[in-house]
mmCIF file of C-alpha atoms in Angstrom:
data_model
loop_
_atom_site.group_PDB
_atom_site.id
_atom_site.type_symbol
_atom_site.label_atom_id
_atom_site.label_comp_id
_atom_site.label_asym_id
_atom_site.label_seq_id
_atom_site.Cartn_x
_atom_site.Cartn_y
_atom_site.Cartn_z
ATOM 1 C CA UNK A 1 134.956 132.632 114.646
ATOM 2 C CA UNK A 2 137.660 135.300 114.732
ATOM 3 C CA UNK A 3 136.418 138.662 113.481
ATOM 4 C CA UNK A 4 138.761 140.402 111.049
ATOM 5 C CA UNK A 5 138.151 143.959 112.171
ATOM 6 C CA UNK A 6 139.340 147.122 110.490
ATOM 7 C CA UNK A 7 140.690 150.212 112.213
ATOM 8 C CA UNK A 8 142.918 150.431 115.300
ATOM 9 C CA UNK A 9 141.934 147.931 117.991
ATOM 10 C CA UNK A 10 142.407 148.687 121.714
ATOM 11 C CA UNK A 11 145.666 147.515 123.238
ATOM 12 C CA UNK A 12 145.710 144.241 125.171
ATOM 13 C CA UNK A 13 143.842 144.611 128.473
ATOM 14 C CA UNK A 14 141.947 142.673 131.125
ATOM 15 C CA UNK A 15 138.995 143.301 133.437
ATOM 16 C CA UNK A 16 137.228 145.943 131.382
ATOM 17 C CA UNK A 17 134.131 143.887 132.303
ATOM 18 C CA UNK A 18 130.977 143.784 130.212
ATOM 19 C CA UNK A 19 131.083 146.495 127.604
ATOM 20 C CA UNK A 20 128.001 148.497 126.666
ATOM 21 C CA UNK A 21 126.104 148.543 123.369
ATOM 22 C CA UNK A 22 124.231 151.527 121.942
ATOM 23 C CA UNK A 23 122.430 150.526 118.756
ATOM 24 C CA UNK A 24 125.069 148.857 116.532
ATOM 25 C CA UNK A 25 128.106 150.047 118.472
ATOM 26 C CA UNK A 26 130.064 148.464 121.328
ATOM 27 C CA UNK A 27 131.871 150.770 123.787
ATOM 28 C CA UNK A 28 135.067 149.813 125.634
ATOM 29 C CA UNK A 29 136.867 151.913 128.236
ATOM 30 C CA UNK A 30 140.118 151.292 130.155
ATOM 31 C CA UNK A 31 140.948 147.877 131.691
ATOM 32 C CA UNK A 32 143.810 146.105 133.429
ATOM 33 C CA UNK A 33 147.449 146.115 132.358
ATOM 34 C CA UNK A 34 149.801 144.200 134.667
ATOM 35 C CA UNK A 35 149.105 143.188 138.247
ATOM 36 C CA UNK A 36 146.750 145.674 139.876
ATOM 37 C CA UNK A 37 147.625 148.494 137.476
ATOM 38 C CA UNK A 38 145.219 149.708 134.783
ATOM 39 C CA UNK A 39 146.190 150.605 131.239
ATOM 40 C CA UNK A 40 147.124 154.264 130.836
ATOM 41 C CA UNK A 41 144.892 154.610 127.781
ATOM 42 C CA UNK A 42 142.185 157.275 128.491
ATOM 43 C CA UNK A 43 140.524 156.791 125.086
ATOM 44 C CA UNK A 44 137.001 155.464 124.601
ATOM 45 C CA UNK A 45 137.055 152.719 121.953
ATOM 46 C CA UNK A 46 134.013 152.025 119.796
ATOM 47 C CA UNK A 47 133.433 148.903 117.711
ATOM 48 C CA UNK A 48 130.969 149.401 114.862
ATOM 49 C CA UNK A 49 129.357 145.999 114.279
ATOM 50 C CA UNK A 50 127.951 147.015 110.883
ATOM 51 C CA UNK A 51 131.234 148.093 109.298
ATOM 52 C CA UNK A 52 133.289 145.767 111.576
ATOM 53 C CA UNK A 53 135.576 148.684 112.391
ATOM 54 C CA UNK A 54 137.237 149.986 115.550
ATOM 55 C CA UNK A 55 136.859 153.745 116.055
ATOM 56 C CA UNK A 56 138.443 156.209 118.491
ATOM 57 C CA UNK A 57 136.106 159.224 118.491
ATOM 58 C CA UNK A 58 137.116 162.467 120.149
ATOM 59 C CA UNK A 59 135.333 163.197 123.409
ATOM 60 C CA UNK A 60 134.752 166.312 125.482
ATOM 61 C CA UNK A 61 134.873 166.813 129.217
ATOM 62 C CA UNK A 62 136.997 164.913 131.732
ATOM 63 C CA UNK A 63 136.907 161.113 131.377
ATOM 64 C CA UNK A 64 137.143 158.740 134.349
ATOM 65 C CA UNK A 65 140.596 157.936 135.688
ATOM 66 C CA UNK A 66 142.066 154.713 134.224
ATOM 67 C CA UNK A 67 140.722 151.649 136.046
ATOM 68 C CA UNK A 68 139.860 147.989 135.739
ATOM 69 C CA UNK A 69 137.126 145.855 137.262
ATOM 70 C CA UNK A 70 134.548 148.578 136.615
ATOM 71 C CA UNK A 71 131.122 148.156 135.052
ATOM 72 C CA UNK A 72 130.060 149.942 131.880
ATOM 73 C CA UNK A 73 126.347 149.971 131.117
ATOM 74 C CA UNK A 74 124.129 151.593 128.474
ATOM 75 C CA UNK A 75 120.875 153.364 129.328
ATOM 76 C CA UNK A 76 119.361 154.756 126.147
ATOM 77 C CA UNK A 77 122.086 156.723 124.363
ATOM 78 C CA UNK A 78 124.103 157.219 127.559
ATOM 79 C CA UNK A 79 126.988 155.081 128.796
ATOM 80 C CA UNK A 80 127.503 154.790 132.570
ATOM 81 C CA UNK A 81 130.795 153.716 134.168
ATOM 82 C CA UNK A 82 130.876 152.856 137.859
ATOM 83 C CA UNK A 83 133.568 151.779 140.292
ATOM 84 C CA UNK A 84 136.677 149.815 139.452
ATOM 85 C CA UNK A 85 140.185 149.974 140.866
ATOM 86 C CA UNK A 86 143.706 151.207 140.133
ATOM 87 C CA UNK A 87 146.440 149.741 142.299
ATOM 88 C CA UNK A 88 145.140 149.872 145.884
ATOM 89 C CA UNK A 89 142.583 152.584 145.127
ATOM 90 C CA UNK A 90 138.958 151.438 144.835
ATOM 91 C CA UNK A 91 136.703 153.888 143.004
ATOM 92 C CA UNK A 92 133.149 154.722 144.082
ATOM 93 C CA UNK A 93 132.491 157.327 141.397
ATOM 94 C CA UNK A 94 130.131 157.160 138.443
ATOM 95 C CA UNK A 95 130.597 158.806 135.050
ATOM 96 C CA UNK A 96 128.206 159.338 132.157
ATOM 97 C CA UNK A 97 129.154 159.543 128.481
ATOM 98 C CA UNK A 98 126.520 160.972 126.162
ATOM 99 C CA UNK A 99 127.175 159.054 122.934
ATOM 100 C CA UNK A 100 125.370 161.672 120.838
ATOM 101 C CA UNK A 101 127.533 164.592 122.007
ATOM 102 C CA UNK A 102 130.497 162.436 123.154
ATOM 103 C CA UNK A 103 130.726 164.487 126.343
ATOM 104 C CA UNK A 104 131.833 163.046 129.691
ATOM 105 C CA UNK A 105 130.089 164.097 132.896
ATOM 106 C CA UNK A 106 130.655 163.008 136.496
ATOM 107 C CA UNK A 107 127.337 161.924 138.029
ATOM 108 C CA UNK A 108 126.455 163.680 141.295
ATOM 109 C CA UNK A 109 124.281 160.971 142.797
ATOM 110 C CA UNK A 110 122.178 161.054 145.958
ATOM 111 C CA UNK A 111 120.771 158.339 148.183
ATOM 112 C CA UNK A 112 122.544 155.271 149.593
ATOM 113 C CA UNK A 113 125.710 155.717 147.531
ATOM 114 C CA UNK A 114 127.655 152.430 147.685
ATOM 115 C CA UNK A 115 131.294 152.448 148.793
ATOM 116 C CA UNK A 116 134.095 151.849 146.345
ATOM 117 C CA UNK A 117 133.682 148.524 144.582
ATOM 118 C CA UNK A 118 135.380 146.583 141.804
ATOM 119 C CA UNK A 119 134.784 143.294 139.970
ATOM 120 C CA UNK A 120 131.050 143.738 140.402
ATOM 121 C CA UNK A 121 128.333 143.314 137.770
ATOM 122 C CA UNK A 122 125.422 145.301 136.402
ATOM 123 C CA UNK A 123 122.281 145.054 134.297
ATOM 124 C CA UNK A 124 119.954 147.753 132.971
ATOM 125 C CA UNK A 125 116.188 147.600 133.357
ATOM 126 C CA UNK A 126 114.213 150.612 132.165
ATOM 127 C CA UNK A 127 115.861 153.723 133.593
ATOM 128 C CA UNK A 128 117.535 151.792 136.414
ATOM 129 C CA UNK A 129 120.952 150.170 136.726
ATOM 130 C CA UNK A 130 121.112 147.175 139.072
ATOM 131 C CA UNK A 131 124.535 146.429 140.553
ATOM 132 C CA UNK A 132 125.576 143.309 142.468
ATOM 133 C CA UNK A 133 128.811 142.207 144.070
ATOM 134 C CA UNK A 134 129.018 142.178 147.854
ATOM 135 C CA UNK A 135 126.000 144.439 147.935
ATOM 136 C CA UNK A 136 122.874 144.953 145.831
ATOM 137 C CA UNK A 137 121.967 148.475 144.745
ATOM 138 C CA UNK A 138 119.643 150.143 142.302
ATOM 139 C CA UNK A 139 120.553 153.454 140.703
ATOM 140 C CA UNK A 140 117.740 155.516 139.189
ATOM 141 C CA UNK A 141 119.449 157.207 136.229
ATOM 142 C CA UNK A 142 116.664 159.735 135.814
ATOM 143 C CA UNK A 143 116.890 160.943 139.419
ATOM 144 C CA UNK A 144 120.593 160.021 139.856
ATOM 145 C CA UNK A 145 119.734 158.454 143.196
ATOM 146 C CA UNK A 146 121.064 155.227 144.688
ATOM 147 C CA UNK A 147 118.722 152.894 146.571
ATOM 148 C CA UNK A 148 119.920 149.823 148.434
ATOM 149 C CA UNK A 149 117.498 146.971 147.805
ATOM 150 C CA UNK A 150 116.490 144.527 150.522
ATOM 151 C CA UNK A 151 115.114 141.095 149.674
ATOM 152 C CA UNK A 152 113.211 138.482 151.639
ATOM 153 C CA UNK A 153 115.253 135.474 152.696
ATOM 154 C CA UNK A 154 118.988 135.018 153.120
ATOM 155 C CA UNK A 155 121.160 137.046 150.741
ATOM 156 C CA UNK A 156 123.650 135.186 148.544
ATOM 157 C CA UNK A 157 127.313 135.108 149.602
ATOM 158 C CA UNK A 158 129.341 138.161 148.605
ATOM 159 C CA UNK A 159 131.352 137.570 145.451
ATOM 160 C CA UNK A 160 133.351 139.121 142.619
ATOM 161 C CA UNK A 161 134.150 138.295 138.983
ATOM 162 C CA UNK A 162 130.707 136.737 138.456
ATOM 163 C CA UNK A 163 128.312 137.091 135.527
ATOM 164 C CA UNK A 164 124.926 138.811 135.622
ATOM 165 C CA UNK A 165 122.183 139.110 133.017
ATOM 166 C CA UNK A 166 118.520 140.033 132.640
ATOM 167 C CA UNK A 167 116.069 137.640 130.933
ATOM 168 C CA UNK A 168 112.416 138.425 130.041
ATOM 169 C CA UNK A 169 110.224 135.467 131.025
ATOM 170 C CA UNK A 170 106.693 134.820 129.787
ATOM 171 C CA UNK A 171 104.329 133.635 132.531
ATOM 172 C CA UNK A 172 100.957 132.042 131.771
ATOM 173 C CA UNK A 173 98.118 131.371 134.183
ATOM 174 C CA UNK A 174 96.673 127.814 134.358
ATOM 175 C CA UNK A 175 93.634 129.079 132.426
ATOM 176 C CA UNK A 176 95.849 130.419 129.631
ATOM 177 C CA UNK A 177 97.694 127.102 129.454
ATOM 178 C CA UNK A 178 94.393 125.223 129.190
ATOM 179 C CA UNK A 179 93.186 127.530 126.426
ATOM 180 C CA UNK A 180 96.561 127.329 124.661
ATOM 181 C CA UNK A 181 96.567 131.102 124.564
ATOM 182 C CA UNK A 182 99.552 133.056 123.297
ATOM 183 C CA UNK A 183 98.860 135.818 125.797
ATOM 184 C CA UNK A 184 101.116 135.925 128.836
ATOM 185 C CA UNK A 185 102.540 138.371 131.322
ATOM 186 C CA UNK A 186 106.251 139.072 131.045
ATOM 187 C CA UNK A 187 108.419 139.274 134.143
ATOM 188 C CA UNK A 188 112.124 140.077 134.141
ATOM 189 C CA UNK A 189 114.458 137.671 135.893
ATOM 190 C CA UNK A 190 117.936 138.688 137.019
ATOM 191 C CA UNK A 191 120.417 135.779 136.900
ATOM 192 C CA UNK A 192 123.753 135.797 138.756
ATOM 193 C CA UNK A 193 126.178 132.937 138.150
ATOM 194 C CA UNK A 194 129.495 131.891 139.618
ATOM 195 C CA UNK A 195 132.253 134.178 140.797
ATOM 196 C CA UNK A 196 134.586 133.855 143.763
ATOM 197 C CA UNK A 197 135.132 135.311 147.214
ATOM 198 C CA UNK A 198 138.217 137.104 148.517
ATOM 199 C CA UNK A 199 139.562 133.833 149.965
ATOM 200 C CA UNK A 200 139.661 132.197 146.541
ATOM 201 C CA UNK A 201 136.559 130.018 146.964
ATOM 202 C CA UNK A 202 134.958 129.609 143.522
ATOM 203 C CA UNK A 203 131.164 129.479 143.231
ATOM 204 C CA UNK A 204 129.182 127.495 140.663
ATOM 205 C CA UNK A 205 125.718 128.455 141.904
ATOM 206 C CA UNK A 206 123.048 130.296 139.943
ATOM 207 C CA UNK A 207 120.974 132.929 141.751
ATOM 208 C CA UNK A 208 117.690 134.269 140.416
ATOM 209 C CA UNK A 209 115.528 137.176 141.535
ATOM 210 C CA UNK A 210 112.457 138.741 139.946
ATOM 211 C CA UNK A 211 112.747 142.439 139.112
ATOM 212 C CA UNK A 212 109.131 142.800 137.922
#
């Protein structure tokens, strides 16, 4: 179904990746124009799902440079933007937008800060942002510290332009199944699907890891 939205919609763009939601509002920033160039639009665009209206609120501070292939993720009322590219430049920076004050802030992170990356993916779990795409990192938003995670077994092949999501999964013990109990522990599964490598090989595999 095509949504008949009111207001001024963002211009045509690609690779603005998964946009972030805070309550009933969807946030979109930057994206690709032609070739490897990003759009020149520095505006944050907000789609109000209740009124079905596009908004362009004024913001304070210095926004990120235009880019595409970045990730934009919500943690509470804050929006985080990481990485992306513009032409041959690959960004490694991270910006925070407080949606209550509409103020931009560049995050001064510590820890194992990943190199510049684009066309990666992210999910939020608690106060952490998990990023995957050639490397797997966890950023603690409360401490603004990066931690590179290491898993048992062989890591999946590096990839870009894949999808990533977090799914809560109810787990019952055999005793709970026998008793037909509704009680169950909940673990959170991180799913990664598809994507491609830099040689053009397209993946159709589905990778799963347990975050809790």
